[in-house]
Short mmCIF file of C-alpha atoms and ligand atoms in Angstrom, two decimals:
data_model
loop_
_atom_site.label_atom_id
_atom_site.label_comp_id
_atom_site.label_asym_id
_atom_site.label_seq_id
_atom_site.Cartn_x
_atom_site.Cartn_y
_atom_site.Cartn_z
CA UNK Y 29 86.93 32.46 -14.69
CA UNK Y 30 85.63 36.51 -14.66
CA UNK Y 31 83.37 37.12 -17.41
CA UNK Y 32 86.14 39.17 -19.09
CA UNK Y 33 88.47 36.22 -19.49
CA UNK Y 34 85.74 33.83 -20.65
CA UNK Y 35 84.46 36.55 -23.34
CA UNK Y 36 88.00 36.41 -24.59
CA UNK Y 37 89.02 32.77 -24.74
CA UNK Y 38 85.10 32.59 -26.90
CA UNK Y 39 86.56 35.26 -29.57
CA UNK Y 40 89.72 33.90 -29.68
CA UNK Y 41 88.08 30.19 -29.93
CA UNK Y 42 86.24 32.02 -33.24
CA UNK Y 43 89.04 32.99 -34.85
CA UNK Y 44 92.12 30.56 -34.50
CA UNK Y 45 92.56 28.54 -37.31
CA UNK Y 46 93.46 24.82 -36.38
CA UNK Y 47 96.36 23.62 -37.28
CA UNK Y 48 96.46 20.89 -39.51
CA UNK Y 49 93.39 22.38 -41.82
CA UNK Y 50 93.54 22.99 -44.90
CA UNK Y 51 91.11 26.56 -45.86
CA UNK Y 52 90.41 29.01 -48.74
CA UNK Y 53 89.92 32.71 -47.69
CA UNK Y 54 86.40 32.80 -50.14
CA UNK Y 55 85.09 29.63 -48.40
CA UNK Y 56 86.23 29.76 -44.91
CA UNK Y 57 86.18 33.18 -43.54
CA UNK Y 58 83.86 36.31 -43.47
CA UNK Y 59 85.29 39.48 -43.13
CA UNK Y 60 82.13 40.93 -42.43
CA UNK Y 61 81.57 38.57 -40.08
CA UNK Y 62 81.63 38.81 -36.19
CA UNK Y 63 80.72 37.79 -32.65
CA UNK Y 64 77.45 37.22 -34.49
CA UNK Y 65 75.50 38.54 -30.60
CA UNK Y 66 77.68 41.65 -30.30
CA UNK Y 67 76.97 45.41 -31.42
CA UNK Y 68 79.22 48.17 -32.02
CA UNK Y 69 78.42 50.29 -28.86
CA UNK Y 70 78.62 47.06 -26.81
CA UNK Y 71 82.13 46.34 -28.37
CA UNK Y 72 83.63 49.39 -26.90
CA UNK Y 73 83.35 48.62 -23.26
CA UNK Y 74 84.37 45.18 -24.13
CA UNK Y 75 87.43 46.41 -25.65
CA UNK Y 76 88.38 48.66 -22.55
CA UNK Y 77 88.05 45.62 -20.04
CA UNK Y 78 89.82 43.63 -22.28
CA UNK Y 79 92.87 46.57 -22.21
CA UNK Y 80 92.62 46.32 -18.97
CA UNK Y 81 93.71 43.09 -18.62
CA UNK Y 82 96.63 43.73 -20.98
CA UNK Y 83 97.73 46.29 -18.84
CA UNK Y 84 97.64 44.37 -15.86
CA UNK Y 85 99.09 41.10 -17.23
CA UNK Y 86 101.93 42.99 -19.25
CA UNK Y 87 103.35 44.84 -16.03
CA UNK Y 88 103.58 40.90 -14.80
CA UNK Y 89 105.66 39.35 -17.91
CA UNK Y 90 107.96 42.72 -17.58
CA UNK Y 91 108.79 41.76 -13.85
CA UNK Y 92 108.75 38.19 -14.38
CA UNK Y 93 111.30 38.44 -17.52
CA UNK Y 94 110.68 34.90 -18.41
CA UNK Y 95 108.66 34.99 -21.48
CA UNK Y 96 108.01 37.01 -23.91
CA UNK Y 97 105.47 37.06 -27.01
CA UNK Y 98 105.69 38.16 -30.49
CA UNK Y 99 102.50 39.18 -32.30
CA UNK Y 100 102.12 39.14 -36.21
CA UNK Y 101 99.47 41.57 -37.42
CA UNK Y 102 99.54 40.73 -42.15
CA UNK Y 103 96.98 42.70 -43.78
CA UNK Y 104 96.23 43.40 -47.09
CA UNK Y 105 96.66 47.08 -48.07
CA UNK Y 106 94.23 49.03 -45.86
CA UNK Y 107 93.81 46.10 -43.80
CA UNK Y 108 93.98 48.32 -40.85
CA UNK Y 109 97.19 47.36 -39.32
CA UNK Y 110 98.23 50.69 -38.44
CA UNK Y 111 94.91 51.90 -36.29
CA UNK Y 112 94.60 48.02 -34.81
CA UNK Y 113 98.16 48.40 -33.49
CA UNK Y 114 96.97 51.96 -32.33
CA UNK Y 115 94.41 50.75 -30.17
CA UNK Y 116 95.89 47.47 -28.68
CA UNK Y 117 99.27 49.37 -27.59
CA UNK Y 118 96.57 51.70 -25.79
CA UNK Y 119 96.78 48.87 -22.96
CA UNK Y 120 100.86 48.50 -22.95
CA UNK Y 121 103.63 50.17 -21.14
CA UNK Y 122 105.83 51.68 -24.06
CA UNK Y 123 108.75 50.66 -22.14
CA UNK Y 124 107.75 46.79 -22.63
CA UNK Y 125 106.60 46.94 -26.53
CA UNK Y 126 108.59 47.12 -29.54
CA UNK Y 127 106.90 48.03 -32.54
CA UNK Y 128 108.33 46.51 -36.08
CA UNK Y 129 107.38 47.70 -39.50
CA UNK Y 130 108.68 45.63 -42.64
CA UNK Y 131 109.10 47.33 -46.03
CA UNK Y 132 110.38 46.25 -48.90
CA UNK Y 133 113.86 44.54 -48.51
CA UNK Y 134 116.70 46.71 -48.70
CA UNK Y 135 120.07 45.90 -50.58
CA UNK Y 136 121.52 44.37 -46.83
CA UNK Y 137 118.50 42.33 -45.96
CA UNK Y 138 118.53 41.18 -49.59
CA UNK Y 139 121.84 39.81 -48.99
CA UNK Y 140 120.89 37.92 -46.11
CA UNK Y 141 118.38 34.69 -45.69
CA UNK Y 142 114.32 36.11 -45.78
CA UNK Y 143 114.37 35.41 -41.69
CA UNK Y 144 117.51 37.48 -40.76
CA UNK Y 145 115.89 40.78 -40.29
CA UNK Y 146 113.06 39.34 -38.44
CA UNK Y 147 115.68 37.23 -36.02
CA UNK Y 148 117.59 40.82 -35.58
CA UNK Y 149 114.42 42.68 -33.91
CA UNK Y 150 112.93 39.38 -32.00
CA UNK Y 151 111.48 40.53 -28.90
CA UNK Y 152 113.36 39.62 -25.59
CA UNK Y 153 111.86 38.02 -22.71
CA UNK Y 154 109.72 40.16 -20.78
CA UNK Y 155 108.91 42.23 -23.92
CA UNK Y 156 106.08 42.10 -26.46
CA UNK Y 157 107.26 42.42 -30.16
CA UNK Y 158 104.53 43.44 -32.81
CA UNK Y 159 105.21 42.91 -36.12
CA UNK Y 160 103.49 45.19 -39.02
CA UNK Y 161 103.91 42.81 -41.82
CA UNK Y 162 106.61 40.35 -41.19
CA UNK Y 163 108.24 37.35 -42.72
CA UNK Y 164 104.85 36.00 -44.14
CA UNK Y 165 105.41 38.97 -47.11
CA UNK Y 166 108.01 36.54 -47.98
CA UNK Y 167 105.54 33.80 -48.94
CA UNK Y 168 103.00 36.56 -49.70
CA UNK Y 169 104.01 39.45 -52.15
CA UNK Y 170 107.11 37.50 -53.03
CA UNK Y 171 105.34 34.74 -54.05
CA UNK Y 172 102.38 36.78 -55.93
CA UNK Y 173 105.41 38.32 -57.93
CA UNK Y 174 107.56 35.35 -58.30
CA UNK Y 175 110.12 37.65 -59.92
CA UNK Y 176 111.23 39.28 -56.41
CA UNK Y 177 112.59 36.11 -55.80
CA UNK Y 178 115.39 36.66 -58.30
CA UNK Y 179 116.45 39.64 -56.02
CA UNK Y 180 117.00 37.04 -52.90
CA UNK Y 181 119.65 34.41 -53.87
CA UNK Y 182 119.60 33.70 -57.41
CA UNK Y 183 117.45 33.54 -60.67
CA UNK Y 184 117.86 29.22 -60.15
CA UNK Y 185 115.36 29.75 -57.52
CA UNK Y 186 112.54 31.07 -58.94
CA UNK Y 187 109.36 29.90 -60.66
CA UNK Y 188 110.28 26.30 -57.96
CA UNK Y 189 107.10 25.55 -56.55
CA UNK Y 190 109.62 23.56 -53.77
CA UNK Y 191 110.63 27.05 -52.76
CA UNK Y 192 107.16 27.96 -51.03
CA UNK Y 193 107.21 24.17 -48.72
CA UNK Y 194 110.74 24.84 -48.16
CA UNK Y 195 109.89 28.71 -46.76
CA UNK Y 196 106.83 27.07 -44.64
CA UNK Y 197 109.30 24.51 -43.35
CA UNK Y 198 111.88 27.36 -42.34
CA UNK Y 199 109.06 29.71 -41.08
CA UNK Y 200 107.31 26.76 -38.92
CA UNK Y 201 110.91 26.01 -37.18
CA UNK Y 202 112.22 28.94 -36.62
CA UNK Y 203 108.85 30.05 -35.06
CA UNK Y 204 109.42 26.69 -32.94
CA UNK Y 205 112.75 27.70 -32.11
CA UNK Y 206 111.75 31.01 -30.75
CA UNK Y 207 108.97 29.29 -28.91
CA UNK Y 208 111.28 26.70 -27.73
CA UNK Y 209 113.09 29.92 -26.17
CA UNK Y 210 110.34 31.55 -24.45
CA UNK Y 211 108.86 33.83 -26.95
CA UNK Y 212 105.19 33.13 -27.41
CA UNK Y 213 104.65 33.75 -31.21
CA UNK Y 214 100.58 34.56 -32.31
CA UNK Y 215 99.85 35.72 -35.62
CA UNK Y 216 96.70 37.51 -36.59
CA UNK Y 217 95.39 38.18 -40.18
CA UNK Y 218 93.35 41.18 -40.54
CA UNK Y 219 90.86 40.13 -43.36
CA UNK Y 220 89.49 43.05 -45.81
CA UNK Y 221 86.78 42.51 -48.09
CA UNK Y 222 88.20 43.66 -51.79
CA UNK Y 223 84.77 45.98 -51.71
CA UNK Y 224 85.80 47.19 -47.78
CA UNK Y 225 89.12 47.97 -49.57
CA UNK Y 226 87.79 50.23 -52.14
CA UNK Y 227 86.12 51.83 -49.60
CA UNK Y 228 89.10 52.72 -47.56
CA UNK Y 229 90.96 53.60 -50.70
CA UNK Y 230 87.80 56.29 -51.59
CA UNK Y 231 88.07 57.94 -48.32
CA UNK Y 232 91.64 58.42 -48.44
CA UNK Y 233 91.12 59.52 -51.97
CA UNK Y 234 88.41 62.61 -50.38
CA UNK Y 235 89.62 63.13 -47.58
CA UNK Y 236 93.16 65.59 -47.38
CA UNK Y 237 94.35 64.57 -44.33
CA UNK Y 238 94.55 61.33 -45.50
CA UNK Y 239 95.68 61.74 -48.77
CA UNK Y 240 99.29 61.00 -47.99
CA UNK Y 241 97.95 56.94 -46.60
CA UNK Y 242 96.77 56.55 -50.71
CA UNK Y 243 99.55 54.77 -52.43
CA UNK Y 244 99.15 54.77 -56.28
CA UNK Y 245 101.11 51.18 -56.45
CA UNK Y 246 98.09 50.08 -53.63
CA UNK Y 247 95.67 49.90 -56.77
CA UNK Y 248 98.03 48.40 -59.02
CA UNK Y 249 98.16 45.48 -56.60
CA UNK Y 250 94.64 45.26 -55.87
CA UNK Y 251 94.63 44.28 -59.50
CA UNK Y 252 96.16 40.79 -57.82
CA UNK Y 253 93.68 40.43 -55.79
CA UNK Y 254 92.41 36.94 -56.10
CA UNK Y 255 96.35 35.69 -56.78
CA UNK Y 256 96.69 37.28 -52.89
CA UNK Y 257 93.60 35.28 -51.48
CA UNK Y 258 95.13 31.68 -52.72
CA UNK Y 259 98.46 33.09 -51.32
CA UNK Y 260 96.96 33.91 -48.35
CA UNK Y 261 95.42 30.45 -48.14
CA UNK Y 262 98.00 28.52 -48.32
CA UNK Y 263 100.08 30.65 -46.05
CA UNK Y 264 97.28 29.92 -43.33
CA UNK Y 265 97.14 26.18 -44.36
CA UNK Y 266 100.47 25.59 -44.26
CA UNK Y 267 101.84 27.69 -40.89
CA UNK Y 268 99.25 27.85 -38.18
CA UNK Y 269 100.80 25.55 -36.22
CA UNK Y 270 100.48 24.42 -32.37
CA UNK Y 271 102.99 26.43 -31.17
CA UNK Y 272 101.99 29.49 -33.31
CA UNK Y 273 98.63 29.43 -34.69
CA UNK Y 274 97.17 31.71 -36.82
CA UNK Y 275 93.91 33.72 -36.18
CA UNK Y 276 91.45 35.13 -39.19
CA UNK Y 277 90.01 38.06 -37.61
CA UNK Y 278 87.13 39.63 -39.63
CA UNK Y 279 88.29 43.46 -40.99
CA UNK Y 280 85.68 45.11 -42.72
CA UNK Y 281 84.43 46.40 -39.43
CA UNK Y 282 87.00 48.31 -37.64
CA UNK Y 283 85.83 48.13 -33.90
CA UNK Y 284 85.52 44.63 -34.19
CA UNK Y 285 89.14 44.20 -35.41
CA UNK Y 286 90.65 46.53 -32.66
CA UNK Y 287 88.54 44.09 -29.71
CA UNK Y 288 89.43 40.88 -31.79
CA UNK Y 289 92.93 41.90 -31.82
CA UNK Y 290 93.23 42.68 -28.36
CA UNK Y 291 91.57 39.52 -27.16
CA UNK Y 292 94.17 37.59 -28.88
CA UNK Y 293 96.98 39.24 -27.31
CA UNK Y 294 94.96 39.05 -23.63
CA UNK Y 295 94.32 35.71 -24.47
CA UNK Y 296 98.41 35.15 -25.15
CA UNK Y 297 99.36 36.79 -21.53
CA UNK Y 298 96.49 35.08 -20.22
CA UNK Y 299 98.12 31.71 -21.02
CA UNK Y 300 101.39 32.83 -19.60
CA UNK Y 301 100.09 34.16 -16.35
CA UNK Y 302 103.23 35.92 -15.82
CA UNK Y 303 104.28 36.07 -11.48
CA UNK Y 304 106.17 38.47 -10.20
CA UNK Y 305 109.44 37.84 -8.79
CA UNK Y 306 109.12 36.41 -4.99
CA UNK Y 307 112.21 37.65 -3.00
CA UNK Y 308 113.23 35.15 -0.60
CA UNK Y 309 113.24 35.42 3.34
CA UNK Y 310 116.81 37.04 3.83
CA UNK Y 311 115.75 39.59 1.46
CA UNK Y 312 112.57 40.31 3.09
CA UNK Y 313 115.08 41.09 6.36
CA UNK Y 314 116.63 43.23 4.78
CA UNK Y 315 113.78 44.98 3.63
CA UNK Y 316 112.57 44.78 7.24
CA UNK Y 317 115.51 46.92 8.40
CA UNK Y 318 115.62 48.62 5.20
CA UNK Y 319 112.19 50.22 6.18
CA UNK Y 320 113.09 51.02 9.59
CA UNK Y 321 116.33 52.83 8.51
CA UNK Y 322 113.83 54.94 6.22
CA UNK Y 323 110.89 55.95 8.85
CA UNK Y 324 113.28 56.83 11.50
CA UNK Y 325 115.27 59.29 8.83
CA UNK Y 326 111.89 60.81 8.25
CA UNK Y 327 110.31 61.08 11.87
CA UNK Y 328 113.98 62.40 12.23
CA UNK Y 329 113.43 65.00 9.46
CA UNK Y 330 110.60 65.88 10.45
CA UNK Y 331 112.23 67.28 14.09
CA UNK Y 332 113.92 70.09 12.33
P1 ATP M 421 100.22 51.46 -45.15
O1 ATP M 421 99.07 50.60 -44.71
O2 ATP M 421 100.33 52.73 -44.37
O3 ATP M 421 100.28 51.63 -46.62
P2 ATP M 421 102.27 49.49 -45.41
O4 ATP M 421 102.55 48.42 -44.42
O5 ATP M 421 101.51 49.09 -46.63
O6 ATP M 421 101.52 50.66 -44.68
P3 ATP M 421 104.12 50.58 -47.19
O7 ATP M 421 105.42 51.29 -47.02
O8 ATP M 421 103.02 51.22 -47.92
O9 ATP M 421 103.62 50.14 -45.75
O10 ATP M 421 104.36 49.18 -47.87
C1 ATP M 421 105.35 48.30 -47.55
C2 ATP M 421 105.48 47.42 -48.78
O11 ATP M 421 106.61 46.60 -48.63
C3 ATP M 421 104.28 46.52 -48.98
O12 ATP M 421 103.80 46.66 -50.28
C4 ATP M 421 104.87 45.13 -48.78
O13 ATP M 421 104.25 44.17 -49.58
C5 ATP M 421 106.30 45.34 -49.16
N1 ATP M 421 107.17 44.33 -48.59
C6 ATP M 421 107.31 43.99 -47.30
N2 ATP M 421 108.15 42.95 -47.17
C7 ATP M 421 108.56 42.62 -48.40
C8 ATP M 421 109.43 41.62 -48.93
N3 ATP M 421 110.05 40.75 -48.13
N4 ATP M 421 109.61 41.59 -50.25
C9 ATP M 421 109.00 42.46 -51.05
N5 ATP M 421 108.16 43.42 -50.64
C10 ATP M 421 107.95 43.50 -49.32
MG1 MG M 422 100.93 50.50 -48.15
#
């Protein structure tokens, strides 16, 4: 194993949550933590290998067509979602990557069960799907306002704590069942401290060009702050599974997001080890000839 690969599978050992475990954000996970041996101006060379084996490995599992993967990327507000997608798609070919953004439900999807609108845009094999946000808001801000739940299906539902094992058990299968079809699912959770946060929210406070990222309703929900962690918790405890673990990658520090990110998503393709297509020996005739047809019209060209 290159030292590239074996620097990835370490991060990605750091950050997957096992499944099985029960955590609490507070107790478990740093989101000023790290690589611990790693420094900022070492971190961006790191980063551009590991892009560099995206790129190679994604042109593979678009030939191949066999697989594909879907990556979650939750994040509290000014989690950094938006730049970490930035970077990682720096190593993909836009034709092969789908990106996904999830808003608030609108009157269709409310009429439909919480996993129809993911199930609509699931990648395809050969592609990669990224998800920014996804159906974990459904056991996230739904569940931190219990009252959006009235909007999806019926006021008999809410305030059920059965509602929240039921939505793991529905998440955790159909996550199978797309597994079980060739779709690699990861999931990554970009964690913000709450004092990183108020950072972030400052600078887009002072700063004009990035006024229009501040979103009055993003302080009104940091007010649930603690009510987000637990959900957050449980969401972790209850859905990293075998088939599609989760993975706690610390936020507060941008750079180290971006590489942690990317590592996963190496790591994904890595396990794959996509092939391309071998043609078999009548094609390879024909190619033979094929060839031969094409240098003779050029040396014939070439006469005039
Ligand atoms: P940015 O980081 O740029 O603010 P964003 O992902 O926060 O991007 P917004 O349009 O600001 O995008 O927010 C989307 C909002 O939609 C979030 O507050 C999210 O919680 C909410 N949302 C997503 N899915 C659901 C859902 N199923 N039910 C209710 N609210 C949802
Ligand atoms: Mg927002």
């Amino acid at each position: 194993m290159d030292h590239t690969h074996r620097f990835v599978e370490d991060l990605v050992g750091q950050c997957r949550v096992p499944p099985g475990t029960s955590v609490s954000m507070g107790r478990d996970f740093d989101p000023a933590g790290g690589d611990g041996t790693l420094s900022r101006s070492e971190g961006q060379p790191q980063l551009e290998e590991v892009i560099q084996v995206i790129d190679d490995y994604q042109d593979r599992l678009s030939a191949a067509a066999t697989r594909g993967i879907l990556l979650v990327i939750q994040a509290l507000d000014a989690g950094g979602k938006d730049s970490t997608i930035k970077h990682v798609m720096r190593g993909l070919n836009p034709q092969g990557v789908e990106v996904h953004s999830f808003k608030e439900p609108t009157d269709e999807e409310l009429r439909h069960d919480f996993l129809w609108r993911c199930q609509r845009v699931a990648p395809e094999r050969g592609r990669i799907g990224i998800f920014n946000r996804s159906h974990y808001e459904d056991v996230l801000v739904v569940r931190v306002h219990s009252e959006l739940l009235r909007r999806q299906g019926g006021s008999d539902r809410a305030g059920t704590t059965r509602i929240w094992a039921r939505r793991f058990q529905e998440i955790n299968d159909w996550e199978h069942h797309l597994v079980a079809n060739d779709i690699a699912v990861v999931k990554v959770l970009l964690n913000v401290s709450k004092a990183e946060q108020a950072r972030r929210f400052i600078d887009r406070i002072d700063r004009p060009e990035k006024n229009w990222k501040f979103a009055p309703s993003d302080i009104h929900e940091r007010r649930y702050w603690d009510d987000y962690q637990r959900a957050l918790g449980e969401m972790l405890s209850h859905s990293s599974t075998e088939w599609a673990p989760w993975h706690v990658v610390p936020a507060d520090r941008k750079w180290f997001a971006r590489l942690a990110t990317a590592a996963i998503l190496a790591q994904t393709l890595i396990d794959i080890d996509p092939q391309y297509p071998k043609v078999d020996a009548s094609v390879r005739r024909q190619m033979a000839t094929d060839r031969e047809a094409l240098v003779a019209e050029l040396h014939g060209s070439s006469e005039h």
